Coordinates of C-alpha atoms in Angstrom, one line a residue:
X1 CA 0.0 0.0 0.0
X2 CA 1.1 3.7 -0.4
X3 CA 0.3 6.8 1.6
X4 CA 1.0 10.0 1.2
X5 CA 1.7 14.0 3.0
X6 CA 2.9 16.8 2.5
X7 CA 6.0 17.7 2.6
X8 CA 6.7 21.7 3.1
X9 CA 10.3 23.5 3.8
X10 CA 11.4 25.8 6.4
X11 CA 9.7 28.7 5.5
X12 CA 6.2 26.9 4.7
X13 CA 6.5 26.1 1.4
X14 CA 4.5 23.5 0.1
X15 CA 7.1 21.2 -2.3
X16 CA 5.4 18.1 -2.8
X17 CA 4.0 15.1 -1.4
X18 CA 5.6 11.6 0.1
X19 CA 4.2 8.5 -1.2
X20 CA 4.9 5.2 0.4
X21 CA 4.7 2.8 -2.4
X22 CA 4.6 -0.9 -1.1
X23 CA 5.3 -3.9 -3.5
X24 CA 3.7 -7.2 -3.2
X25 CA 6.7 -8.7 -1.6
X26 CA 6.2 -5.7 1.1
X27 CA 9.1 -4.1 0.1
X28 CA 8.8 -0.2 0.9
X29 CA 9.7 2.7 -1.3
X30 CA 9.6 6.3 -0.7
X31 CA 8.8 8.6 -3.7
X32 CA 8.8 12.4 -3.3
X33 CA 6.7 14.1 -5.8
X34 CA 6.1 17.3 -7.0
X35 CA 2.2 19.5 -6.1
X36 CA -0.2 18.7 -8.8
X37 CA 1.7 15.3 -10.0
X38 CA -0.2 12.2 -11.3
X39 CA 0.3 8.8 -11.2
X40 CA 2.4 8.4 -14.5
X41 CA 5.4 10.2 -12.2
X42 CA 4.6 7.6 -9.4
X43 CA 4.8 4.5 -11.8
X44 CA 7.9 6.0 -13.3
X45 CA 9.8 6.9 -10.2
X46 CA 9.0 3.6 -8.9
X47 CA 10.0 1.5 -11.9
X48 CA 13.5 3.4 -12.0
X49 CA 14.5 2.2 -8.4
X50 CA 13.4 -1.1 -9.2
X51 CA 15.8 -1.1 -12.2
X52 CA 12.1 -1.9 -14.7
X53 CA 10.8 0.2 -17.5
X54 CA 7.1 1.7 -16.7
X55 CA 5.8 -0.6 -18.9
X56 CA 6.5 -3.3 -16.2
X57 CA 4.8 -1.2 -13.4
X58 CA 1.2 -0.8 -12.5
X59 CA -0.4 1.0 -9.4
X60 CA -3.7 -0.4 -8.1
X61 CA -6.2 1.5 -6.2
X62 CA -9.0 -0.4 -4.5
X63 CA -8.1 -3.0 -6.8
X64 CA -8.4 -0.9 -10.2
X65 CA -5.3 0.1 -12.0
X66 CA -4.8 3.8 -12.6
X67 CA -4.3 5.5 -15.6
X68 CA -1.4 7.7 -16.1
X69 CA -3.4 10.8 -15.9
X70 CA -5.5 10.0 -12.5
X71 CA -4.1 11.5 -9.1
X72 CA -2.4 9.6 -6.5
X73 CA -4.7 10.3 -4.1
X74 CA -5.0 7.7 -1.2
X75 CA -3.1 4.0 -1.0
X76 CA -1.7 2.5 -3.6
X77 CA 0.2 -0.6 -4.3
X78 CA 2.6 -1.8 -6.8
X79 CA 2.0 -4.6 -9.5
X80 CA 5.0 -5.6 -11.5
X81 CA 3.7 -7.1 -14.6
X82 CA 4.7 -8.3 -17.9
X83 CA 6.1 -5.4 -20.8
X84 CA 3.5 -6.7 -22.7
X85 CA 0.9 -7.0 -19.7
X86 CA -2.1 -8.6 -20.2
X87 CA -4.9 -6.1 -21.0
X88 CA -2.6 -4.4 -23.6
X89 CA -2.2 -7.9 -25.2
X90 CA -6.4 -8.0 -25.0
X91 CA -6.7 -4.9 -26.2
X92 CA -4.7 -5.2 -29.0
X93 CA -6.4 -8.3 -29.9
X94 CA -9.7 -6.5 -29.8
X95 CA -8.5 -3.9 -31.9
X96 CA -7.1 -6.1 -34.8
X97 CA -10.4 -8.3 -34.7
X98 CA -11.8 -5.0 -35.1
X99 CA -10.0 -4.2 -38.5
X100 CA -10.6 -7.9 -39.9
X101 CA -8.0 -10.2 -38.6
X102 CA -9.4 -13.5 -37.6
X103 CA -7.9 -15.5 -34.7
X104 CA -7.8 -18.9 -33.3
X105 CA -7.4 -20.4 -29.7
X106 CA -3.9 -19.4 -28.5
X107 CA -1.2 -22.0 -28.5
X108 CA -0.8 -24.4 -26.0
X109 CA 3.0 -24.6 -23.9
X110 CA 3.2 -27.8 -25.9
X111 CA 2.5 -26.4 -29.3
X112 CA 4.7 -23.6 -28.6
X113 CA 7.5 -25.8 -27.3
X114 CA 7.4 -27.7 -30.7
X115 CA 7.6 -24.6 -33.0
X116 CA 10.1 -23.2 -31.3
X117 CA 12.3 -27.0 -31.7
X118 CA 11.2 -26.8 -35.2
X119 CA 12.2 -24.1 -36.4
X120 CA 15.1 -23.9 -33.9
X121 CA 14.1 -20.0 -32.6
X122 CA 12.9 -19.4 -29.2
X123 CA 9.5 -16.7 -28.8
X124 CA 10.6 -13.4 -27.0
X125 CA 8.2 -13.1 -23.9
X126 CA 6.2 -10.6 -25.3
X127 CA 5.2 -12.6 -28.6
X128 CA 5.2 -15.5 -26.7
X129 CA 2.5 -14.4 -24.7
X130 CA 0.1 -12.7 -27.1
X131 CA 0.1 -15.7 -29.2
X132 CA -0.4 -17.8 -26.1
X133 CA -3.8 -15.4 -25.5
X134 CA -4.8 -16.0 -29.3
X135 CA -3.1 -17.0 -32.7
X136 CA -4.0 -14.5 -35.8
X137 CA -4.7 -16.2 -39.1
X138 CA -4.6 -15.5 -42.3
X139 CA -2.1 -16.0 -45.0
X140 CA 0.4 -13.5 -44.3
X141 CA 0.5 -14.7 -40.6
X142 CA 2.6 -17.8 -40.2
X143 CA 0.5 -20.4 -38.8
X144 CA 2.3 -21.8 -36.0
X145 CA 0.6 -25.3 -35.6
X146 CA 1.5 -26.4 -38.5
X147 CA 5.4 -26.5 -39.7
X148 CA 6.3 -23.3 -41.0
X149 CA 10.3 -24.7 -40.3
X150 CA 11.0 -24.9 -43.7
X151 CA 10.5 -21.3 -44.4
X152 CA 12.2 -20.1 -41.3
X153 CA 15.5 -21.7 -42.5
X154 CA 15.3 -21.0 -45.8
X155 CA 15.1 -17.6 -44.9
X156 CA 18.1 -17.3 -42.4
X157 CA 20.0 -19.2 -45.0
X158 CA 19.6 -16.8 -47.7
X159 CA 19.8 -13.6 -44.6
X160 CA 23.2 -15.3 -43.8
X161 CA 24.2 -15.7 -47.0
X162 CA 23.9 -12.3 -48.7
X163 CA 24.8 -10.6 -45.4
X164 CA 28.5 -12.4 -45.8
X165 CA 28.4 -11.2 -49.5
X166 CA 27.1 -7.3 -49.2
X167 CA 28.3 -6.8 -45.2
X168 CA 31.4 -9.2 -44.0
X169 CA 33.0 -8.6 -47.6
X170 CA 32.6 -5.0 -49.4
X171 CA 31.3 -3.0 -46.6
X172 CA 33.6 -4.6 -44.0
X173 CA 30.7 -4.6 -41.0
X174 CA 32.1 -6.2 -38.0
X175 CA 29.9 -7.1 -35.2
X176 CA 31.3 -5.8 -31.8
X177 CA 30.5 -8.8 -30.1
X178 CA 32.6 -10.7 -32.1
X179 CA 36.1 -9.6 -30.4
X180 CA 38.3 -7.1 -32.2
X181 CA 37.9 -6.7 -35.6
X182 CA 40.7 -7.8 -38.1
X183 CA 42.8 -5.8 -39.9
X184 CA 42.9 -8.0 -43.0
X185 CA 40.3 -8.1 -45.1
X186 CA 40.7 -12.0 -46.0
X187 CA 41.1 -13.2 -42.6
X188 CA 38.1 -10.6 -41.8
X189 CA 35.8 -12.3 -44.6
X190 CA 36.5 -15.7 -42.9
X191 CA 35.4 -14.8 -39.7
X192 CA 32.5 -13.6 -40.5
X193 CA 30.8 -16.5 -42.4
X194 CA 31.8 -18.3 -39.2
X195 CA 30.3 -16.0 -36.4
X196 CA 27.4 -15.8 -39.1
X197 CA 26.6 -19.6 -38.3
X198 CA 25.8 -18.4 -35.0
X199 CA 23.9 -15.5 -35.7
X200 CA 20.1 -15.3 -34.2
X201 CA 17.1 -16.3 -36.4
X202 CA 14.4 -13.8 -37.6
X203 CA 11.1 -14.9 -36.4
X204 CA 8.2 -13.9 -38.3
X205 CA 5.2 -12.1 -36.9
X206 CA 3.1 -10.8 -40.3
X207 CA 4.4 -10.1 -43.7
X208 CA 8.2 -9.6 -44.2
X209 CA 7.9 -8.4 -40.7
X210 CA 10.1 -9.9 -37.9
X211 CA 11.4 -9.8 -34.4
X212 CA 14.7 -11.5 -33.4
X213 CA 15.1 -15.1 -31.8
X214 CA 16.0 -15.4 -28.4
X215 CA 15.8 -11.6 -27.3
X216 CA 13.9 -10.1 -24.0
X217 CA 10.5 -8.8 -24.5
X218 CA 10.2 -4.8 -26.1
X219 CA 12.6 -5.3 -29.1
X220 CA 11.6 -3.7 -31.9
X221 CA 9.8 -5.3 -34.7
X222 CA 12.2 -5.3 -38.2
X223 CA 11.1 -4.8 -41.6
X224 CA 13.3 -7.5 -43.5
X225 CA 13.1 -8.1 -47.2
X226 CA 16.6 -8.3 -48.0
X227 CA 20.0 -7.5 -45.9
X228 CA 20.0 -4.3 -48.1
X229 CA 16.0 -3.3 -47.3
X230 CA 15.9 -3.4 -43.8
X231 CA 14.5 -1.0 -41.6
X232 CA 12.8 -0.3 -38.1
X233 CA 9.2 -0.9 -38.6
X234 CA 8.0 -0.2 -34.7
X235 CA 10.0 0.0 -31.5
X236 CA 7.7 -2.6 -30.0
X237 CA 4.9 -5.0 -30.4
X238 CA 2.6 -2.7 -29.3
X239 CA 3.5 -0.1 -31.4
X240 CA 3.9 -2.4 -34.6
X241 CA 0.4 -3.5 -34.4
X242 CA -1.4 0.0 -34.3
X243 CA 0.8 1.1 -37.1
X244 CA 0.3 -1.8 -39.0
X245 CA -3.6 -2.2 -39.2
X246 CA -4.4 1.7 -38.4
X247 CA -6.0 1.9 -35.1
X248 CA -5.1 4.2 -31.9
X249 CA -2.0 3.2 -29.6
X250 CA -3.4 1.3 -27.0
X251 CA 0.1 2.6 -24.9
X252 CA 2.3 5.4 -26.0
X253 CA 4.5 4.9 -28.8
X254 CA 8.4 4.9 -27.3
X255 CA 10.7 7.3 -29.1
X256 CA 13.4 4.6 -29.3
X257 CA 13.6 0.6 -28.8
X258 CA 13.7 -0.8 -24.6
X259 CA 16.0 -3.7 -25.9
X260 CA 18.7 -3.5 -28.8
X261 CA 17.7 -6.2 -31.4
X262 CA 21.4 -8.2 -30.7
X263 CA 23.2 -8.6 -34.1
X264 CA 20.3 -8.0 -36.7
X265 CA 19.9 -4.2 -34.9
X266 CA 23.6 -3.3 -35.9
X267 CA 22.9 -4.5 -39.2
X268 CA 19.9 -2.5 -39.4
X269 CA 22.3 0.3 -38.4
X270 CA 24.8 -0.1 -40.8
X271 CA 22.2 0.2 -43.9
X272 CA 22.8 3.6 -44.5
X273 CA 23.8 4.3 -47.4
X274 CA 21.7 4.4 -50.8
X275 CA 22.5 2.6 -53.8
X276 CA 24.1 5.8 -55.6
X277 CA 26.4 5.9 -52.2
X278 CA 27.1 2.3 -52.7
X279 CA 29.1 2.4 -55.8
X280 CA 31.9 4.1 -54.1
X281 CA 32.8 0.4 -53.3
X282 CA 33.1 -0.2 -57.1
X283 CA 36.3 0.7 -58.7
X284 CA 36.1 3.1 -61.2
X285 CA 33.0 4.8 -59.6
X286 CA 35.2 8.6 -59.1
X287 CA 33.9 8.3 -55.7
X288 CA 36.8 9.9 -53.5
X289 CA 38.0 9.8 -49.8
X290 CA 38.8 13.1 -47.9
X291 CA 42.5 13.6 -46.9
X292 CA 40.5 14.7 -43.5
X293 CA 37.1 13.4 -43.2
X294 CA 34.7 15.9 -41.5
X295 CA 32.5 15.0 -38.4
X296 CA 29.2 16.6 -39.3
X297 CA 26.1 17.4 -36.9
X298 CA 22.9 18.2 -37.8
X299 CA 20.9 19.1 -34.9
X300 CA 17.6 20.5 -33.7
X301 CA 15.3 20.1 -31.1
X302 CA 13.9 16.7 -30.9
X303 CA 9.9 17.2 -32.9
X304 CA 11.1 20.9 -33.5
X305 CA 9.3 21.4 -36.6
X306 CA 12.3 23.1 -38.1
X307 CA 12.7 20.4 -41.3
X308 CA 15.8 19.3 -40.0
X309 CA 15.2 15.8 -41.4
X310 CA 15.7 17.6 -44.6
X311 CA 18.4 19.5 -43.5
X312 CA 20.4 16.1 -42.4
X313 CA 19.9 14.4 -46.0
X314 CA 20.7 17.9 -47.8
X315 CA 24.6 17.3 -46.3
X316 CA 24.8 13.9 -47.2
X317 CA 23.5 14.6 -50.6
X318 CA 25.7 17.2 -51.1
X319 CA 28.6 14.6 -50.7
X320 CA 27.1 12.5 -52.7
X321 CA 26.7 15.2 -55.6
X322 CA 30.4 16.4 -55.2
X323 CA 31.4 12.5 -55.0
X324 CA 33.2 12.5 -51.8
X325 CA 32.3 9.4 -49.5
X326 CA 30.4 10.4 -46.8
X327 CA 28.6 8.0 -44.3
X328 CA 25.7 9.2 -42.2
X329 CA 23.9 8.4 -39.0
X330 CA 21.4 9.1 -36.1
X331 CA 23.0 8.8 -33.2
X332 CA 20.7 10.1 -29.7
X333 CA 24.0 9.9 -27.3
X334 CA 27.0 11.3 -29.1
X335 CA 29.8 9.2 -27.7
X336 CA 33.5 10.3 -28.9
X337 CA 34.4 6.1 -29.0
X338 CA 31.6 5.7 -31.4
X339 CA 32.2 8.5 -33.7
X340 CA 35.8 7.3 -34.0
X341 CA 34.7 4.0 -34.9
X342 CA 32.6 5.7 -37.8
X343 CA 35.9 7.5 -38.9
X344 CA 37.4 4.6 -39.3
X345 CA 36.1 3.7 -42.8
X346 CA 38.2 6.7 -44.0
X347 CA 34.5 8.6 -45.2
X348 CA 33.3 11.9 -43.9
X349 CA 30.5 11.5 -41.0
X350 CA 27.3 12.9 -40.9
X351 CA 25.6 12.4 -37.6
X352 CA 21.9 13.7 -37.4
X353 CA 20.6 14.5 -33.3
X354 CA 18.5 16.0 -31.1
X355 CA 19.3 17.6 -27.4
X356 CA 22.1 16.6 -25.7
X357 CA 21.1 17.9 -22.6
X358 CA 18.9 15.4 -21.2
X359 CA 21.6 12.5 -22.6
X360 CA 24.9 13.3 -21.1
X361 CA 26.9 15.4 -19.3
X362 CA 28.1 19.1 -19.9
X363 CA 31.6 17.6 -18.9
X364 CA 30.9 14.1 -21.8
X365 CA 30.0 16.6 -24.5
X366 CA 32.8 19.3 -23.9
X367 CA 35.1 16.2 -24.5
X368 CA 33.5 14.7 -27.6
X369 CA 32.3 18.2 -29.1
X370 CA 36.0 19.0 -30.2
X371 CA 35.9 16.0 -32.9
X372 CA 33.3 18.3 -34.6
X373 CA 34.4 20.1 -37.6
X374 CA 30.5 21.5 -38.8
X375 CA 27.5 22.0 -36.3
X376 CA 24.6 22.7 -38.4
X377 CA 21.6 24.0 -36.3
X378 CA 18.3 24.5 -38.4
X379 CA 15.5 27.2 -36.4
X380 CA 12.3 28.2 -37.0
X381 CA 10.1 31.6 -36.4
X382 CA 7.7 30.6 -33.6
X383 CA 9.7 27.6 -32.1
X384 CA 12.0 27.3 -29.2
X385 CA 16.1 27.3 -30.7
X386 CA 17.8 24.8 -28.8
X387 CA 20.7 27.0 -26.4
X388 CA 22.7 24.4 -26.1
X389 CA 23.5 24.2 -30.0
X390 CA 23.3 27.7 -31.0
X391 CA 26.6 28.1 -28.7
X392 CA 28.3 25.9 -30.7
X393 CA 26.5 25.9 -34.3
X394 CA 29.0 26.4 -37.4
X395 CA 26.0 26.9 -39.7
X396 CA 22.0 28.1 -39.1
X397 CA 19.5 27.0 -41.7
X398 CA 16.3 29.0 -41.5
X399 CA 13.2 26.8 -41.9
X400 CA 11.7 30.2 -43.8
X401 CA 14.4 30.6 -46.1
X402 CA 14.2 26.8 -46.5
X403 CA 10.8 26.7 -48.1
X404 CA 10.3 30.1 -50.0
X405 CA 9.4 29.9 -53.8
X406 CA 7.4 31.9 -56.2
X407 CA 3.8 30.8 -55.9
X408 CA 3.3 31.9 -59.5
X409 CA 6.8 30.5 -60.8
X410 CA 7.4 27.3 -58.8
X411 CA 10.6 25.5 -60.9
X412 CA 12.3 29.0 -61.6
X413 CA 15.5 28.2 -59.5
X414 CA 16.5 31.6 -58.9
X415 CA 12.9 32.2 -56.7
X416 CA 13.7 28.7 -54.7
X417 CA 14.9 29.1 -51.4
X418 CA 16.4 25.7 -51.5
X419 CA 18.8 26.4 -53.6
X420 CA 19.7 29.3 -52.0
X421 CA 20.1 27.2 -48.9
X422 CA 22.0 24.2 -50.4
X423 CA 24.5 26.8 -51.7
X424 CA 25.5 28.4 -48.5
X425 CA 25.6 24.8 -46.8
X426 CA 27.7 23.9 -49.9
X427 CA 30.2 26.3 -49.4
X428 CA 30.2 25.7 -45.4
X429 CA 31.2 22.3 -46.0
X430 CA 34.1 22.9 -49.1
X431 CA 32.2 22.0 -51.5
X432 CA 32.0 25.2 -53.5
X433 CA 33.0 23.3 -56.5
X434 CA 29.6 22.6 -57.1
X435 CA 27.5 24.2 -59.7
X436 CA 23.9 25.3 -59.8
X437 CA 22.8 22.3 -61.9
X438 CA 24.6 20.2 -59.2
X439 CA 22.4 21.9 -56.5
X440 CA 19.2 21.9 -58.5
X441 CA 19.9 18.1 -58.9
X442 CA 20.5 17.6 -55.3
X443 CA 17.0 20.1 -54.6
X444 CA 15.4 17.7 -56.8
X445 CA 16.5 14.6 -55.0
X446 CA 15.3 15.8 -51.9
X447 CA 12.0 16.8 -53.3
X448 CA 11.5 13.6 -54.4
X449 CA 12.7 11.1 -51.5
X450 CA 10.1 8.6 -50.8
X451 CA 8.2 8.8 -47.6
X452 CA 8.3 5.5 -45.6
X453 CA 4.7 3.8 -45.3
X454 CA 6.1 1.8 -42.2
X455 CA 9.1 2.7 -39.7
X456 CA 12.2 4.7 -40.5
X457 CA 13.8 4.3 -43.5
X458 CA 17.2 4.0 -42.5
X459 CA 19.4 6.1 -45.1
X460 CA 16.6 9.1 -45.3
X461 CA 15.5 9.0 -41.5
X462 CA 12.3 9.9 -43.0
X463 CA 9.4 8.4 -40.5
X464 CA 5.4 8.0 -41.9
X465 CA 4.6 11.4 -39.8
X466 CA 7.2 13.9 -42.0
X467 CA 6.0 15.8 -44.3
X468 CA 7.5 18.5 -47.0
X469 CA 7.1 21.3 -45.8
X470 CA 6.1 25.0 -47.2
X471 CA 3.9 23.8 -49.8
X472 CA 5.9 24.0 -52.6
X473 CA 4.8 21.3 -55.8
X474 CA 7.6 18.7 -56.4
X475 CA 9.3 19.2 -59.6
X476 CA 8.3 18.0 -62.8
X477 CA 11.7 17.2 -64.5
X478 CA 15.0 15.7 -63.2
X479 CA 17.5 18.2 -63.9
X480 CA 19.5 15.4 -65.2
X481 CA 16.9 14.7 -68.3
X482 CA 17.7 18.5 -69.4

């Protein structure tokens, strides 16, 4: 049980209130919260000292759970439950049968026991248990109860296969988990079509749509056609299942996975780079390397509105235009080992973020900020600039100049804002060299970058919810076709 008082300082003050939050085992924790707080800061408070995500942590009242919004307001206990708890697992289930998928009994431990031999996977808990409540059906579900083994394997196979091909060979991925990396590319090659042996299976959930073998529950769910066309479809079950058959979140969506997917979520990582990119792998391609590679940052407040999504592909495509290798990346905690390891491929880095404020400390980033050699900060009229990066911006893109054009004369390039832009960036990065049908060829490949149905597409970091912004009609004519 919890109860609670106020707690007031020397001079009278009212600061907060003290809950008493008892767990089932009667373990008793204090929580000190702030006037006017609700129980979403209880159940988060509570599930940090217990080392769980708030997913894992309900409070019951009288025997009812409360929603995040409702006030703490008398005793409460503490219920530690599944990620994927029970009633989001009904829920769900409701809400699919509600946009036309049919289900059957859920599986038994015995029939669960014999897919997973089968097909030599094991369910994460969160799958495990939804398909344990009921079994969807259909014909892009796999049907469990009968062998689907055959498939399973034949996909890992070809997975493992073109991964040692594309990855372990040309592109030179190396796992961290696999020890320290070789220097020589043979011995390199060879180690990597043994470690891939090893690697976890993909286990299907709907579609070309899979979670990872053997993982904890909340891993995200990974769109997986090919090693080259993977991407982040949903950063959990949950999530994956409102996007996918378009009803409302039963829980809110998280902004980034709980659990990494293991191997397959450095993969997914590493697929940044577009098929144009790609060919700097090929000789002949003109592609260069940088004497000194540049450590580019593209930041912005986190759901800023300030198109720096655009901004972050304009500088990779700028590279691309001027042919100078350039690999790019989101990266949430800018870590000065990571960044090195991303120099390592001899490529400029372009590394798109948010705040750093609430991800480390001042004293991390004053000792990884001097690997930067370009801060680009993009700002908009009417929204909050981030402090923190306007100290140490290089470059400021402004989101009006961004999206200006002549209503009346939409392709003249000299009434374009874009352009305008993608020159000044041009020449902040060294690469004045380009001309104005290089930059109208770039404007037009931004234009024109496809928006994800599902998930983020991970070269464009484009997600379903962007948009282009300003209005302005996509061109009619490559530049190139002129």
């Amino acid at each position: 049980m919890a109860s609670s008082s106020q707690n007031t300082g020397h001079s009278g003050t009212r600061l907060g209130r003290i809950v008493h939050a008892c767990l089932l085992s009667g373990e008793l924790l204090v929580v000190e919260l702030s006037p006017g707080s609700d129980a979403e800061e209880v159940r988060s408070q509570v599930a940090q000292r217990l080392g769980l995500h708030p997913f894992e942590v309900a409070l019951l009242q009288d025997g009812k759970k409360l929603q995040d919004c409702d006030h703490v307001l008398g005793d409460v206990s503490v219920l530690v439950q599944p990620f994927l708890s029970q009633d989001v697992i009904d829920e769900l289930i409701q809400n699919m049968r509600a946009a036309g998928v049919a289900f059957s009994e859920g599986m038994t431990d015995e029939e669960v026991r014999q897919a997973e031999e089968n097909c030599k996977i094991c369910f994460p808990p969160d799958l495990k248990l939804f398909l344990q409540t009921a079994m969807p059906e259909g014909p892009e579900f796999p049907n469990w109860r009968r062998t689907v083994a055959v498939s399973v394997h034949d996909h890992h196979a070809v997975m493992r296969d073109d991964i040692h091909a594309r990855l372990g060979g040309v592109q030179s991925f190396w796992y961290t988990e696999w020890g320290p990396r070789p220097e020589d590319r043979t011995e390199r090659a060879s180690l990597t079509a043994r470690h891939l042996k090893g690697v976890p299976r993909l286990i299907p959930v709907y579609r070309q749509h899979f979670v990872v073998s053997g993982t904890p529950a909340g891993q995200p769910v990974l769109g997986v056609a090919d090693p080259s066309r993977m991407c982040l479809l949903a950063t959990d079950l949950a999530a994956y299942f409102s996007l996918i058959f378009n009803f409302r979140p039963v829980r809110p969506y998280l902004n980034c996975p709980v659990v990494t997917a293991t191997f397959w979520g450095e993969i997914e990582k590493h697929l940044h780079l577009d098929p144009i990119e790609q060919r700097r792998f090929a000789e002949g391609s003109g592609f260069r390397y940088p004497d000194r590679p540049h450590v580019v940052i593209t930041a912005s407040r986190d759901m800023g509105r300030t198109a720096s999504t655009w901004v972050f592909n304009a500088t990779r495509l700028l590279f691309r235009q001027a042919k100078e290798a350039c690999d790019s990346y989101w990266m949430r905690c800018l870590d000065r080992s990571k960044i090195q390891h991303r120099l390592e491929t001899g490529a400029h880095v372009v590394i798109k973020t948010h705040e750093w404020t609430g991800e480390m400390s001042k004293a991390a980033f004053d000792e990884v900020s001097p690997m930067f050699t370009h801060v680009i900060v993009s700002v908009r009229q009417g929204f909050a600039e981030d402090p923190a990066w306007m100290k140490v911006a290089t470059h400021v893109i402004h989101f009006e100049e961004l999206v200006a054009y002549d209503k009346d004369h939409p392709e003249d390039p000299a009434k374009i804002g874009a352009i305008s832009v993608l020159r000044k960036l041009a020449n902040h990065l060294g690469l004045s060299s380009l001309t104005e049908h290089d930059l109208r060829c770039v404007d037009y490949d931004l234009m024109t970058l496809p928006m994800p149905r599902f998930g983020c597409d991970q070269t464009t970091k484009l997600w379903p919810f962007h948009g282009r912004r300003g209005g302005r009609p996509i061109p009619r004519l490559d530049p190139r076709s002129e």
